[in-house]
Tab-separated table of C-alpha atoms and ligand atoms in Angstrom:
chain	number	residue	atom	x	y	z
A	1	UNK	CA	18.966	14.218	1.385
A	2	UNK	CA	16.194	15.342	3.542
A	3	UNK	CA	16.558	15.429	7.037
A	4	UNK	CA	12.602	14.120	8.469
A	5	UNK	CA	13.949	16.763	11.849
A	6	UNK	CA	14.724	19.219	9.172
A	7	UNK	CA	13.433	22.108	6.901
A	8	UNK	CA	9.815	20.513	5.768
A	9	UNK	CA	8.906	24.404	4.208
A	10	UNK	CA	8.253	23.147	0.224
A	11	UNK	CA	10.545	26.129	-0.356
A	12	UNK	CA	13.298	24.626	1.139
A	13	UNK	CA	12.869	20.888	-0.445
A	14	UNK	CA	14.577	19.628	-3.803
A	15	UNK	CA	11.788	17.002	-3.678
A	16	UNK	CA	9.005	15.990	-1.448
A	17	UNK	CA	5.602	14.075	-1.338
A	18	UNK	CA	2.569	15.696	-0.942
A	19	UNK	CA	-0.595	14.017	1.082
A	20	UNK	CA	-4.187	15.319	0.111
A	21	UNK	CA	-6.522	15.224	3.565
A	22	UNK	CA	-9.629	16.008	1.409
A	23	UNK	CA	-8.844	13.188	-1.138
A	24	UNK	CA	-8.386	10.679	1.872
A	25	UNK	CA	-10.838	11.497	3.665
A	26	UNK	CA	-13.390	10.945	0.829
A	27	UNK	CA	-11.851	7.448	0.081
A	28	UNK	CA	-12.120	6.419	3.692
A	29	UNK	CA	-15.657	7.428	3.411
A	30	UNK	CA	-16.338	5.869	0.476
A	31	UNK	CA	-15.187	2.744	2.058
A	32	UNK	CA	-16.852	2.748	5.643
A	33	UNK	CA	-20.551	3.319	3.256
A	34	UNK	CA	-19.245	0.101	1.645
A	35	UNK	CA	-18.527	-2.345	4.170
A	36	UNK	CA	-21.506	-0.617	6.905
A	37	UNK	CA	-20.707	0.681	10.326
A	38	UNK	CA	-20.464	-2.901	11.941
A	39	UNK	CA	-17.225	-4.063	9.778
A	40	UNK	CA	-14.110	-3.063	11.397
A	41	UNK	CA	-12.312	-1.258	8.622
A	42	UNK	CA	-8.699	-2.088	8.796
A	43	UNK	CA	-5.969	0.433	7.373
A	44	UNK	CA	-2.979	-1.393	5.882
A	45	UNK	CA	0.074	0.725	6.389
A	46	UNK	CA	2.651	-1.898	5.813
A	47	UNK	CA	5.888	-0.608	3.549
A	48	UNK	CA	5.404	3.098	4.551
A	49	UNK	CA	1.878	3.164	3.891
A	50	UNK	CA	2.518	2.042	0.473
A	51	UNK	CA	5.126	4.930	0.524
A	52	UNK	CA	2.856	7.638	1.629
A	53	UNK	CA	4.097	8.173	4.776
A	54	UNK	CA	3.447	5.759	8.114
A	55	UNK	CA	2.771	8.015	10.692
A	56	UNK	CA	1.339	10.712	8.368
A	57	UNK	CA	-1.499	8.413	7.042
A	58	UNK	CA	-2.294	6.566	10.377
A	59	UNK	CA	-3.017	10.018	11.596
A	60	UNK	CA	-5.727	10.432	8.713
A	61	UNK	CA	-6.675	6.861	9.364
A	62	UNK	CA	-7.566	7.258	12.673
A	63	UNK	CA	-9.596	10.546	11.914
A	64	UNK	CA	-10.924	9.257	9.050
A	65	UNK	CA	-13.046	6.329	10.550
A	66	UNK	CA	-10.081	3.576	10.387
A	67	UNK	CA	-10.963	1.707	13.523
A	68	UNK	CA	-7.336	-0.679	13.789
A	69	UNK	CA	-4.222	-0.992	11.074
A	70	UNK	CA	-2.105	-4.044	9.818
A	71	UNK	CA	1.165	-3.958	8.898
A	72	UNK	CA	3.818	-6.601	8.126
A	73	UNK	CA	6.287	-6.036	10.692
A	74	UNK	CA	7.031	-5.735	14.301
A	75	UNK	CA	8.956	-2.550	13.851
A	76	UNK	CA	6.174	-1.206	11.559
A	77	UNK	CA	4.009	-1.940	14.840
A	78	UNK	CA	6.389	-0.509	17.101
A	79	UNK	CA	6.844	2.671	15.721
A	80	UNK	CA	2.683	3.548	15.453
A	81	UNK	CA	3.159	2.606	18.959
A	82	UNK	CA	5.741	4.738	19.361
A	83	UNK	CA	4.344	8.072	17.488
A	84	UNK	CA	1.326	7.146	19.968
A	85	UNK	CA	-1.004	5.351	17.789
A	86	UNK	CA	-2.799	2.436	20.735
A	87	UNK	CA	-5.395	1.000	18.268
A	88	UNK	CA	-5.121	-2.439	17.732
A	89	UNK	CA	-2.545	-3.690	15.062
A	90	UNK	CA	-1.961	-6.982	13.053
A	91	UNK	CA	1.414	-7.861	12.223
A	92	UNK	CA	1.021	-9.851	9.105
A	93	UNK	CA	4.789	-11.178	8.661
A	94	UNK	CA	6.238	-13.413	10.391
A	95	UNK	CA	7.740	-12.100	13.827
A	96	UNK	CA	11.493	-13.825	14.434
A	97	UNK	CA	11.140	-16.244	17.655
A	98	UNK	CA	12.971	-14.073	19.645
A	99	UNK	CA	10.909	-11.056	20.101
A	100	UNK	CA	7.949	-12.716	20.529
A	101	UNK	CA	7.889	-11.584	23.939
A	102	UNK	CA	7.463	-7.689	22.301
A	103	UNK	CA	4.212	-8.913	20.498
A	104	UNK	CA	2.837	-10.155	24.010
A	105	UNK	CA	3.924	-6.903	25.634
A	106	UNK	CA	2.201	-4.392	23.369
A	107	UNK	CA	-0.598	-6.670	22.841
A	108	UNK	CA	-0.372	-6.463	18.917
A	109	UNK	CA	-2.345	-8.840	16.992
A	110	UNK	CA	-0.057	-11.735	15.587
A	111	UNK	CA	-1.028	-14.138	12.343
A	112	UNK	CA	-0.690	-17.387	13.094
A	113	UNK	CA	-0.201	-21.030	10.823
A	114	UNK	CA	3.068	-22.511	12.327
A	115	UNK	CA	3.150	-24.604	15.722
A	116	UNK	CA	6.889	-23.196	16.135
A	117	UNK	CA	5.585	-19.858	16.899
A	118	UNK	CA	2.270	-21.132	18.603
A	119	UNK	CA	4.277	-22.650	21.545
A	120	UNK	CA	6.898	-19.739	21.672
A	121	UNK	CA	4.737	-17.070	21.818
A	122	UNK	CA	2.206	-19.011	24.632
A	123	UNK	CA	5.233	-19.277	26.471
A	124	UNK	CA	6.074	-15.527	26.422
A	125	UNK	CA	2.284	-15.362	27.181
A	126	UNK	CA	2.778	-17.121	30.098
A	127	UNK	CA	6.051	-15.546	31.553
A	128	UNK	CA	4.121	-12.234	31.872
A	129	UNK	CA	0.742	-13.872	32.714
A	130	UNK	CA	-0.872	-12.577	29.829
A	131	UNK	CA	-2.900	-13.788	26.752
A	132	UNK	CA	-1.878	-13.458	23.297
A	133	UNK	CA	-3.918	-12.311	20.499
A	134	UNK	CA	-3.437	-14.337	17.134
A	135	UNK	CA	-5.201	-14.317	13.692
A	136	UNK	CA	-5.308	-18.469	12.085
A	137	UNK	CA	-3.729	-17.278	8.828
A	138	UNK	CA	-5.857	-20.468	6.584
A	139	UNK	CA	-4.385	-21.759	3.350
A	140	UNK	CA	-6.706	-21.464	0.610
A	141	UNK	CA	-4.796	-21.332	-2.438
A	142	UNK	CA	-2.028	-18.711	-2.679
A	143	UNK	CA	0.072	-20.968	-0.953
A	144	UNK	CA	2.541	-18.264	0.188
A	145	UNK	CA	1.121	-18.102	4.015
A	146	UNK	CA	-1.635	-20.409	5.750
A	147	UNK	CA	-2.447	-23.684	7.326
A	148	UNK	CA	-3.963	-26.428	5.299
A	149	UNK	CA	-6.729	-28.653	6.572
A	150	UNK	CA	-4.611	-30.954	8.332
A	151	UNK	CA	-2.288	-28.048	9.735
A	152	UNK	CA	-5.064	-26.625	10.904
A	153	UNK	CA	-7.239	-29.860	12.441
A	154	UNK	CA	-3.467	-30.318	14.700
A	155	UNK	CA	-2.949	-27.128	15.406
A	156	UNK	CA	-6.216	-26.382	16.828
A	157	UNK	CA	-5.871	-29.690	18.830
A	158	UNK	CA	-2.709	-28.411	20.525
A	159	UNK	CA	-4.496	-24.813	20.906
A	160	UNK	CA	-7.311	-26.133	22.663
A	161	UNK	CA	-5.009	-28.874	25.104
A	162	UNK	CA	-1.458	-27.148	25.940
A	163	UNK	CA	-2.000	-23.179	24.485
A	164	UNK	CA	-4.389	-21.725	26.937
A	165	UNK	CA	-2.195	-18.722	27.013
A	166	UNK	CA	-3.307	-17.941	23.142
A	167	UNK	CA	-6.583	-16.489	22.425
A	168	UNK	CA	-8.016	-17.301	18.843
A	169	UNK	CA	-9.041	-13.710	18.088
A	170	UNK	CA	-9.297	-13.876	14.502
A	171	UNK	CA	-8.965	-16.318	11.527
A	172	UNK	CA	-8.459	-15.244	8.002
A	173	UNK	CA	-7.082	-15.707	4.200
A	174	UNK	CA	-6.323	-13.979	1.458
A	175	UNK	CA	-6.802	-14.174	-2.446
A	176	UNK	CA	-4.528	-15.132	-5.566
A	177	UNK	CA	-5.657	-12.961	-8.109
A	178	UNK	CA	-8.978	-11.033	-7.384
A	179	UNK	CA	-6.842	-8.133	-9.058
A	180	UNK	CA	-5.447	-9.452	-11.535
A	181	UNK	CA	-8.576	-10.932	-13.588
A	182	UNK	CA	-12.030	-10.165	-14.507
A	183	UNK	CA	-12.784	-13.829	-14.087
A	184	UNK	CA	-13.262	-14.912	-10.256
A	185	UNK	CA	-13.834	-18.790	-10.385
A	186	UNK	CA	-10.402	-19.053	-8.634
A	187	UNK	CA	-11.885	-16.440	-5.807
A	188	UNK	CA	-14.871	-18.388	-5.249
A	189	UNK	CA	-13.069	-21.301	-4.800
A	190	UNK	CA	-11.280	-19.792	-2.220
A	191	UNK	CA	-13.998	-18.300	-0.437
A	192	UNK	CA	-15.069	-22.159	-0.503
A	193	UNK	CA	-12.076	-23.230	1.323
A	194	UNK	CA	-12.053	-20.240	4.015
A	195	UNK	CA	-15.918	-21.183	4.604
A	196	UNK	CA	-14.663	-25.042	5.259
A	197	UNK	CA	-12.026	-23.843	7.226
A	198	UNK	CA	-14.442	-21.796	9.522
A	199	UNK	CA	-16.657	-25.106	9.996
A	200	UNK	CA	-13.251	-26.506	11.111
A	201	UNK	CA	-12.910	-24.044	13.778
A	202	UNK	CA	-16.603	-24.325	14.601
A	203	UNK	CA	-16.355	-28.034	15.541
A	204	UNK	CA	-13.663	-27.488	17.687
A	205	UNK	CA	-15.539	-24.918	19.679
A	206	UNK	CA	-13.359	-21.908	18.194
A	207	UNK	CA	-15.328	-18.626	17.114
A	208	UNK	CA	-13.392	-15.814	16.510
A	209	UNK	CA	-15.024	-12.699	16.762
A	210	UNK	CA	-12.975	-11.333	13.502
A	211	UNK	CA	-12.995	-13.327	10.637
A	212	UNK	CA	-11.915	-11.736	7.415
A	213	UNK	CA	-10.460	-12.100	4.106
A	214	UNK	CA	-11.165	-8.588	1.660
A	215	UNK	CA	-8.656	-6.683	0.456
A	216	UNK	CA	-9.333	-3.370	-1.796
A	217	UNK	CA	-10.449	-5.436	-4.741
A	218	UNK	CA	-12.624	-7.962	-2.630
A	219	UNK	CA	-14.042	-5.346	-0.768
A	220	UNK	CA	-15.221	-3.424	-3.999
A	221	UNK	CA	-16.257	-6.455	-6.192
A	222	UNK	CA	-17.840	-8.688	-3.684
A	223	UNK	CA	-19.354	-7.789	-0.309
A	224	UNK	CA	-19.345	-11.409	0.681
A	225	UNK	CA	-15.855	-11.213	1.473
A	226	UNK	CA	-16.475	-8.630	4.086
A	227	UNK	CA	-16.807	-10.507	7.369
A	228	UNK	CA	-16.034	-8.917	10.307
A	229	UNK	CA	-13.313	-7.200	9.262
A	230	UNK	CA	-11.750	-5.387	6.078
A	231	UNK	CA	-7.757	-5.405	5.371
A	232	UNK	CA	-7.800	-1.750	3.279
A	233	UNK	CA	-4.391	-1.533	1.208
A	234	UNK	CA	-4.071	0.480	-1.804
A	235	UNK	CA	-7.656	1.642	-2.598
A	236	UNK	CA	-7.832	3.477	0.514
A	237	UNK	CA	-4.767	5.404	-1.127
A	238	UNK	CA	-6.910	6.239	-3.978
A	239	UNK	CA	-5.599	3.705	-6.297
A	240	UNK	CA	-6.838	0.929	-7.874
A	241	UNK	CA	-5.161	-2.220	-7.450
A	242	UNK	CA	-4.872	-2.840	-11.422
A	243	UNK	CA	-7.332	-1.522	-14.277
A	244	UNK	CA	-9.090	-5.355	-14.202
A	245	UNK	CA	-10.321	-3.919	-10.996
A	246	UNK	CA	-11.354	-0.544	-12.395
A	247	UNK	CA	-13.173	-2.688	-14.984
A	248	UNK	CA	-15.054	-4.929	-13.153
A	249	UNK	CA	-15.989	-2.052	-10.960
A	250	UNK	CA	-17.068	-0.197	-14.176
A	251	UNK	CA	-19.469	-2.940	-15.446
A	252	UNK	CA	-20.672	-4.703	-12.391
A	253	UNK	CA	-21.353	-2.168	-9.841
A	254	UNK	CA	-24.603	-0.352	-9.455
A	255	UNK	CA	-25.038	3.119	-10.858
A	256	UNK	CA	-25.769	4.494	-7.726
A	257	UNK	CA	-21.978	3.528	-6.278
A	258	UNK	CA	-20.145	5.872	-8.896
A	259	UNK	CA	-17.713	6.040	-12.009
A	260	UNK	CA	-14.341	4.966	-11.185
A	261	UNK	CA	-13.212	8.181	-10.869
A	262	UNK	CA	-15.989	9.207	-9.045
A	263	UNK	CA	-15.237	6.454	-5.974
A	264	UNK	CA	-11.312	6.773	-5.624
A	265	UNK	CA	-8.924	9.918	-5.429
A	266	UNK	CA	-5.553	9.563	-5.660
A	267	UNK	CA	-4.142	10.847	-2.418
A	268	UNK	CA	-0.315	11.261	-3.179
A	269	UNK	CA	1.463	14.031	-5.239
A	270	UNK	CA	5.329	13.658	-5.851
A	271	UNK	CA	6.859	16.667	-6.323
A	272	UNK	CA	10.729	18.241	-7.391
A	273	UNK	CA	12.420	21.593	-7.851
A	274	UNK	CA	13.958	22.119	-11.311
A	275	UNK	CA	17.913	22.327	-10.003
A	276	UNK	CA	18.648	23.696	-13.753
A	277	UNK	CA	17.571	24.399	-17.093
A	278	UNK	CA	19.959	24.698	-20.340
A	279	UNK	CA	19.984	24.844	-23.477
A	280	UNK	CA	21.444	22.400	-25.890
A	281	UNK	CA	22.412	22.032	-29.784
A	282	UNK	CA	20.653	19.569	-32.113
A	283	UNK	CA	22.084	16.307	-32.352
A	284	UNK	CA	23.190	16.228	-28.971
A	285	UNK	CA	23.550	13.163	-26.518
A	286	UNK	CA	21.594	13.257	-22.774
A	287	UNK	CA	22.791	11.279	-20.189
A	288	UNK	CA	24.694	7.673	-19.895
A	289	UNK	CA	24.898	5.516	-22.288
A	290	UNK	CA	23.773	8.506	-25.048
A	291	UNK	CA	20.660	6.867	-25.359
A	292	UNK	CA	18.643	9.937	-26.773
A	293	UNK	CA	19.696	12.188	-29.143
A	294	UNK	CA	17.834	16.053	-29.471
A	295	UNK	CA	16.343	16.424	-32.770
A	296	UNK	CA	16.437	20.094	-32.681
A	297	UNK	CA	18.054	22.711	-30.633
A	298	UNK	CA	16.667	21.870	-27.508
A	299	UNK	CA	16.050	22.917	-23.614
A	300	UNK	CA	16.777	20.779	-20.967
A	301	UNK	CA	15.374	20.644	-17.129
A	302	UNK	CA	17.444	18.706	-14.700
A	303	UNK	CA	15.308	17.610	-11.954
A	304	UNK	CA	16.793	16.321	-8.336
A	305	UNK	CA	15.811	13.040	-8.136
A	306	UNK	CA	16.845	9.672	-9.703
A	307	UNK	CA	16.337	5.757	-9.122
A	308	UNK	CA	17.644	6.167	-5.685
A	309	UNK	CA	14.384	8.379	-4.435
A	310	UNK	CA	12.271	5.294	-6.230
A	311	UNK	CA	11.971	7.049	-9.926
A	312	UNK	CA	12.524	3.640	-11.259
A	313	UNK	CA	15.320	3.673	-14.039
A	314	UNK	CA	12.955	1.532	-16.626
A	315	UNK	CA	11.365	5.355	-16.692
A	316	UNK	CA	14.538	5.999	-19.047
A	317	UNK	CA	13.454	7.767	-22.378
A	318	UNK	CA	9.775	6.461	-21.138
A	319	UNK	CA	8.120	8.964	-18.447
A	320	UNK	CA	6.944	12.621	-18.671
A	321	UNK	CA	6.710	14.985	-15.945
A	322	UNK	CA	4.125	17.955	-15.288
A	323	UNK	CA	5.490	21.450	-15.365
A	324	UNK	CA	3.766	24.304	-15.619
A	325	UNK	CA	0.624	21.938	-16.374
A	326	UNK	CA	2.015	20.791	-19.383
A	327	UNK	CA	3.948	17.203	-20.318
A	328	UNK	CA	7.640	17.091	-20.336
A	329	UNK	CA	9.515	14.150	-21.288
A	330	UNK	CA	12.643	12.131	-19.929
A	331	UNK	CA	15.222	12.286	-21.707
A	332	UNK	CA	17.893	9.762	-21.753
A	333	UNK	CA	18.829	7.170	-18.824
A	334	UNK	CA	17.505	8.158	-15.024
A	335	UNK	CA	20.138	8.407	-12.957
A	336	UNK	CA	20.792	7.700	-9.644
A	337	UNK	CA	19.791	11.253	-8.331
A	338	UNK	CA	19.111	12.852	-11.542
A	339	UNK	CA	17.140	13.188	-14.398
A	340	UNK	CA	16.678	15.119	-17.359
A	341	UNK	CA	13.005	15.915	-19.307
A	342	UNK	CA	12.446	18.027	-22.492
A	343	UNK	CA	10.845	21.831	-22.007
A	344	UNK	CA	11.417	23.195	-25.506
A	345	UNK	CA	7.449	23.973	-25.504
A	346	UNK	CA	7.267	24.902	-21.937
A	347	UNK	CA	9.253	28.444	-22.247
A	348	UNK	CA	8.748	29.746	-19.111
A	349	UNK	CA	10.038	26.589	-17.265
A	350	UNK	CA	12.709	28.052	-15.177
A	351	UNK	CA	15.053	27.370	-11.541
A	352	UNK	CA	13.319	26.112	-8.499
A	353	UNK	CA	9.767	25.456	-10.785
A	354	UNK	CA	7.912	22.476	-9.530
A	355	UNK	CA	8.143	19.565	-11.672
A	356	UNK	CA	5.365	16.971	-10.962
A	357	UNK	CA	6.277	13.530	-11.030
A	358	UNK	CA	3.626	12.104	-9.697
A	359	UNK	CA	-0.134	13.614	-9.837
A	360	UNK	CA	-1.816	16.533	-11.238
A	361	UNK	CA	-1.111	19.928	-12.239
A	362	UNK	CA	-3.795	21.971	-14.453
A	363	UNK	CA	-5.504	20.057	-16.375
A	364	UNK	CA	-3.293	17.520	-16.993
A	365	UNK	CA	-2.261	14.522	-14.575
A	366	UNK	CA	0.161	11.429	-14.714
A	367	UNK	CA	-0.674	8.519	-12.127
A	368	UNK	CA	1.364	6.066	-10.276
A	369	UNK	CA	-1.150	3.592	-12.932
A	370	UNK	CA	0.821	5.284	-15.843
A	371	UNK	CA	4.528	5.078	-14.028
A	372	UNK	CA	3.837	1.363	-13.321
A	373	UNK	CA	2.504	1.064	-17.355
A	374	UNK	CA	5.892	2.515	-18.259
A	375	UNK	CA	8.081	0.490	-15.947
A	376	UNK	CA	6.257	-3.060	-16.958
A	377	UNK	CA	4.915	-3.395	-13.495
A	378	UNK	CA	1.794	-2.761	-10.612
A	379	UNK	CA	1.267	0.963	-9.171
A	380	UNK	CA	1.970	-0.955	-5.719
A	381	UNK	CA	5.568	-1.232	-7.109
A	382	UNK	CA	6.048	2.392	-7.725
A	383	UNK	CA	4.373	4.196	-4.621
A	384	UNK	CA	5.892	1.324	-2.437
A	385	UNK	CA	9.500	2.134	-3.543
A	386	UNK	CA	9.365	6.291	-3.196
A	387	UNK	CA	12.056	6.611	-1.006
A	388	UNK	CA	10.879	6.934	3.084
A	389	UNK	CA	13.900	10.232	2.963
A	390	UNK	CA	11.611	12.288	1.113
A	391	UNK	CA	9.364	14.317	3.806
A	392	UNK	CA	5.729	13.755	3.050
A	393	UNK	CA	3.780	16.778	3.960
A	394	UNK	CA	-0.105	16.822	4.771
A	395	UNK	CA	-1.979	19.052	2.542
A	396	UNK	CA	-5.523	20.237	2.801
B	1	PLP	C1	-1.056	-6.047	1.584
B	1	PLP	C2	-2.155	-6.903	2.064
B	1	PLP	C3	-3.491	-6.456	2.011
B	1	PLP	C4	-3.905	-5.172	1.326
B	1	PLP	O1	-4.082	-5.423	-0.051
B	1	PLP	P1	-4.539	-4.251	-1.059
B	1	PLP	O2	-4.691	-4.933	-2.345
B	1	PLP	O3	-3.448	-3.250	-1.038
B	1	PLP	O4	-5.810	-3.712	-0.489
B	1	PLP	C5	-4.448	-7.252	2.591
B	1	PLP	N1	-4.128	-8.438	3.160
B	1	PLP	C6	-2.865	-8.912	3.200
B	1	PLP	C7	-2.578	-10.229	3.835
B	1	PLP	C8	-1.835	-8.167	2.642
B	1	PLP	O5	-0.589	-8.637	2.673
């Protein structure tokens, strides 16, 4: 297991994940021409920055053009604070009562739609004669966080008479399924409800200087949603948040804005050491279960990582690997920290050769798109879950 303190030379690593500057910094770019130099452009590192690495990609974040971060946790908070990261931060999940007195005393951004937490965290406010920054999460239709109208209405009437202590910094919502459709009536009528909720606000006297509501797919599809502020989350990673995204990009957006491939580079390469190859007879069995049989006499590569590092085991008898720029496939069952792939036709594959599991290599490439494909779920899913152990190293 890697030790983060440890031996980060690639040359010492069984299995590691690579971070491209260039590619990142030409996806942050892409982004700040899209939303204008007036929108603050948010990075969201929650989860590890989607498993790239937290500190490693607020660093690029910051000199990149990312002007604050949200994340879902206090302790995701804490530690940018802690590797010395003072831009603001939103902590989109909910904070336990308790250390609500920590979200005062760093001065993070906190979201907001429960009275519970209103009146505890105004009272930490007050204890240390400070004001507290929240963000009114509204209920539009996801129904997961967010107040409704009449949340909202009493909420703001308790703000405004016994809450001094809390300042209404921003408001903000987020959307169902902008990724998961080419059809965005249920968007709009969200965007409907947020604009209702803003009048809300208005006729109590309440105008929060960030309103926002865009994440990657709202802020490629519909500039509309861009506010104030922009909550960046996968694309800025170089993904897109499903292929209904990629398509709508394809056929709405103007010419002059690019070719899918054109606007977003993956940024992440995951990367492991062949720990042996071997040769074995036709007709043999590979791995638990003897769920794959060799059809011929084969060669074998055993590569160092397994469902434990995140190589989910649905990639069983499913995946392929890069190695020496050609396509190896699993063979039998992923294991917990091992798995097998097929280099009959890649000779020269020998001990310690870099197997990519993730990425490019030559001319040929496999994406987190095609892991997620293979495991029946969303590329969020499979970056998300790389384990944090592996060290992520900052290439050029
Ligand atoms: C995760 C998250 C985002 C980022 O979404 P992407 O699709 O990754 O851009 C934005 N807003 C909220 C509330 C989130 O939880």
């Amino acid at each position: 297991m890697a030790d983060p303190g440890g031996e980060r030379r690639p040359a010492a690593l069984n299995s590691w994940v690579e971070i491209s500057q260039s590619a990142y910094a030409r996806n942050l770019a892409f982004f700040r021409r899209r939303v204008g130099p007036e929108v603050e452009l948010s990075a969201v590192v929650k989860s590890n920055a989607y498993g790239h690495g937290l500190e490693e990609i607020a660093r690029l974040a910051i000199r990149h053009g990312a002007d604050s971060f949200c994340v879902h946790a206090l302790d995701e908070a804490l530690a940018l604070r802690r590797a010395g990261f003072d831009q603001d931060v939103l902590i989109m999940g909910h904070v336990p009562l308790a250390r609500l007195g920590e979200v005062v005393i760093e001065d993070f951004r906190l979201v907001l739609y429960d009275s519970d937490t209103a009146r505890r965290l105004a009272g930490e406010a007050k204890v240390s004669s400070r004001q507290a920054r929240v963000h009114l999460k509204i209920e539009t239709g996801t129904h997961r966080q967010g107040l409704d109208g009449v949340a909202l209405e009493a909420l703001l009437k308790e703000i405004r008479n016994n809450l001094s202590e809390l300042e209404v910094e921003g408001v903000y919502t987020h959307f169902a399924n902008i990724e998961d459709t080419t059809r965005h009536d249920v968007a709009q009528q969200q965007m409907a409800r947020f604009d209702a909720a803003l009048e809300t606000l208005e006729r109590h006297g309440i105008r929060p200087e960030l309103r926002h509501a865009a994440c990657s797919a709202a802020i490629l599809l519909f500039d509309k949603t861009h506010f104030d502020m922009v909550r960046l989350g996968i694309s800025q990673y170089g993904l897109w948040s499903s292929k209904e995204t990629l398509l709508s990009w394809a056929v709405h957006a103007p010419e002059s804005e690019g070719a899918p491939e054109e606007v977003l580079s993956p940024v992440l390469t995951w990367k492991a050491r062949i720990s042996q190859v071997k040769d074995v007879p036709a007709e043999a069995y590979v791995g638990y279960g003897c769920t794959y049989q060799t059809t011929r006499p084969s060669r074998l590569a055993v590569l160092p990582i397994g469902y434990a590092d995140g190589y989910d085991r649905r990639l069983s008898n499913q995946a392929h690997v890069l190695i020496h720029g050609r396509r190896a496939p699993v063979r039998g069952r992923v294991c917990m920290n091992l798995v097998m792939v097929d280099v009959t036709d890649i000779p020269e594959a020998g001990l310690e050769d870099e197997a990519v599991l993730i990425g490019r290599q030559g001319e040929q490439e496999v994406t987190a798109s095609d892991l997620a494909g293979w495991v029946g779920t969303i590329p969020y899913e499979i970056v998300a879950r790389i384990s944090p152990e592996l060290p992520r190293l900052v290439v050029a």
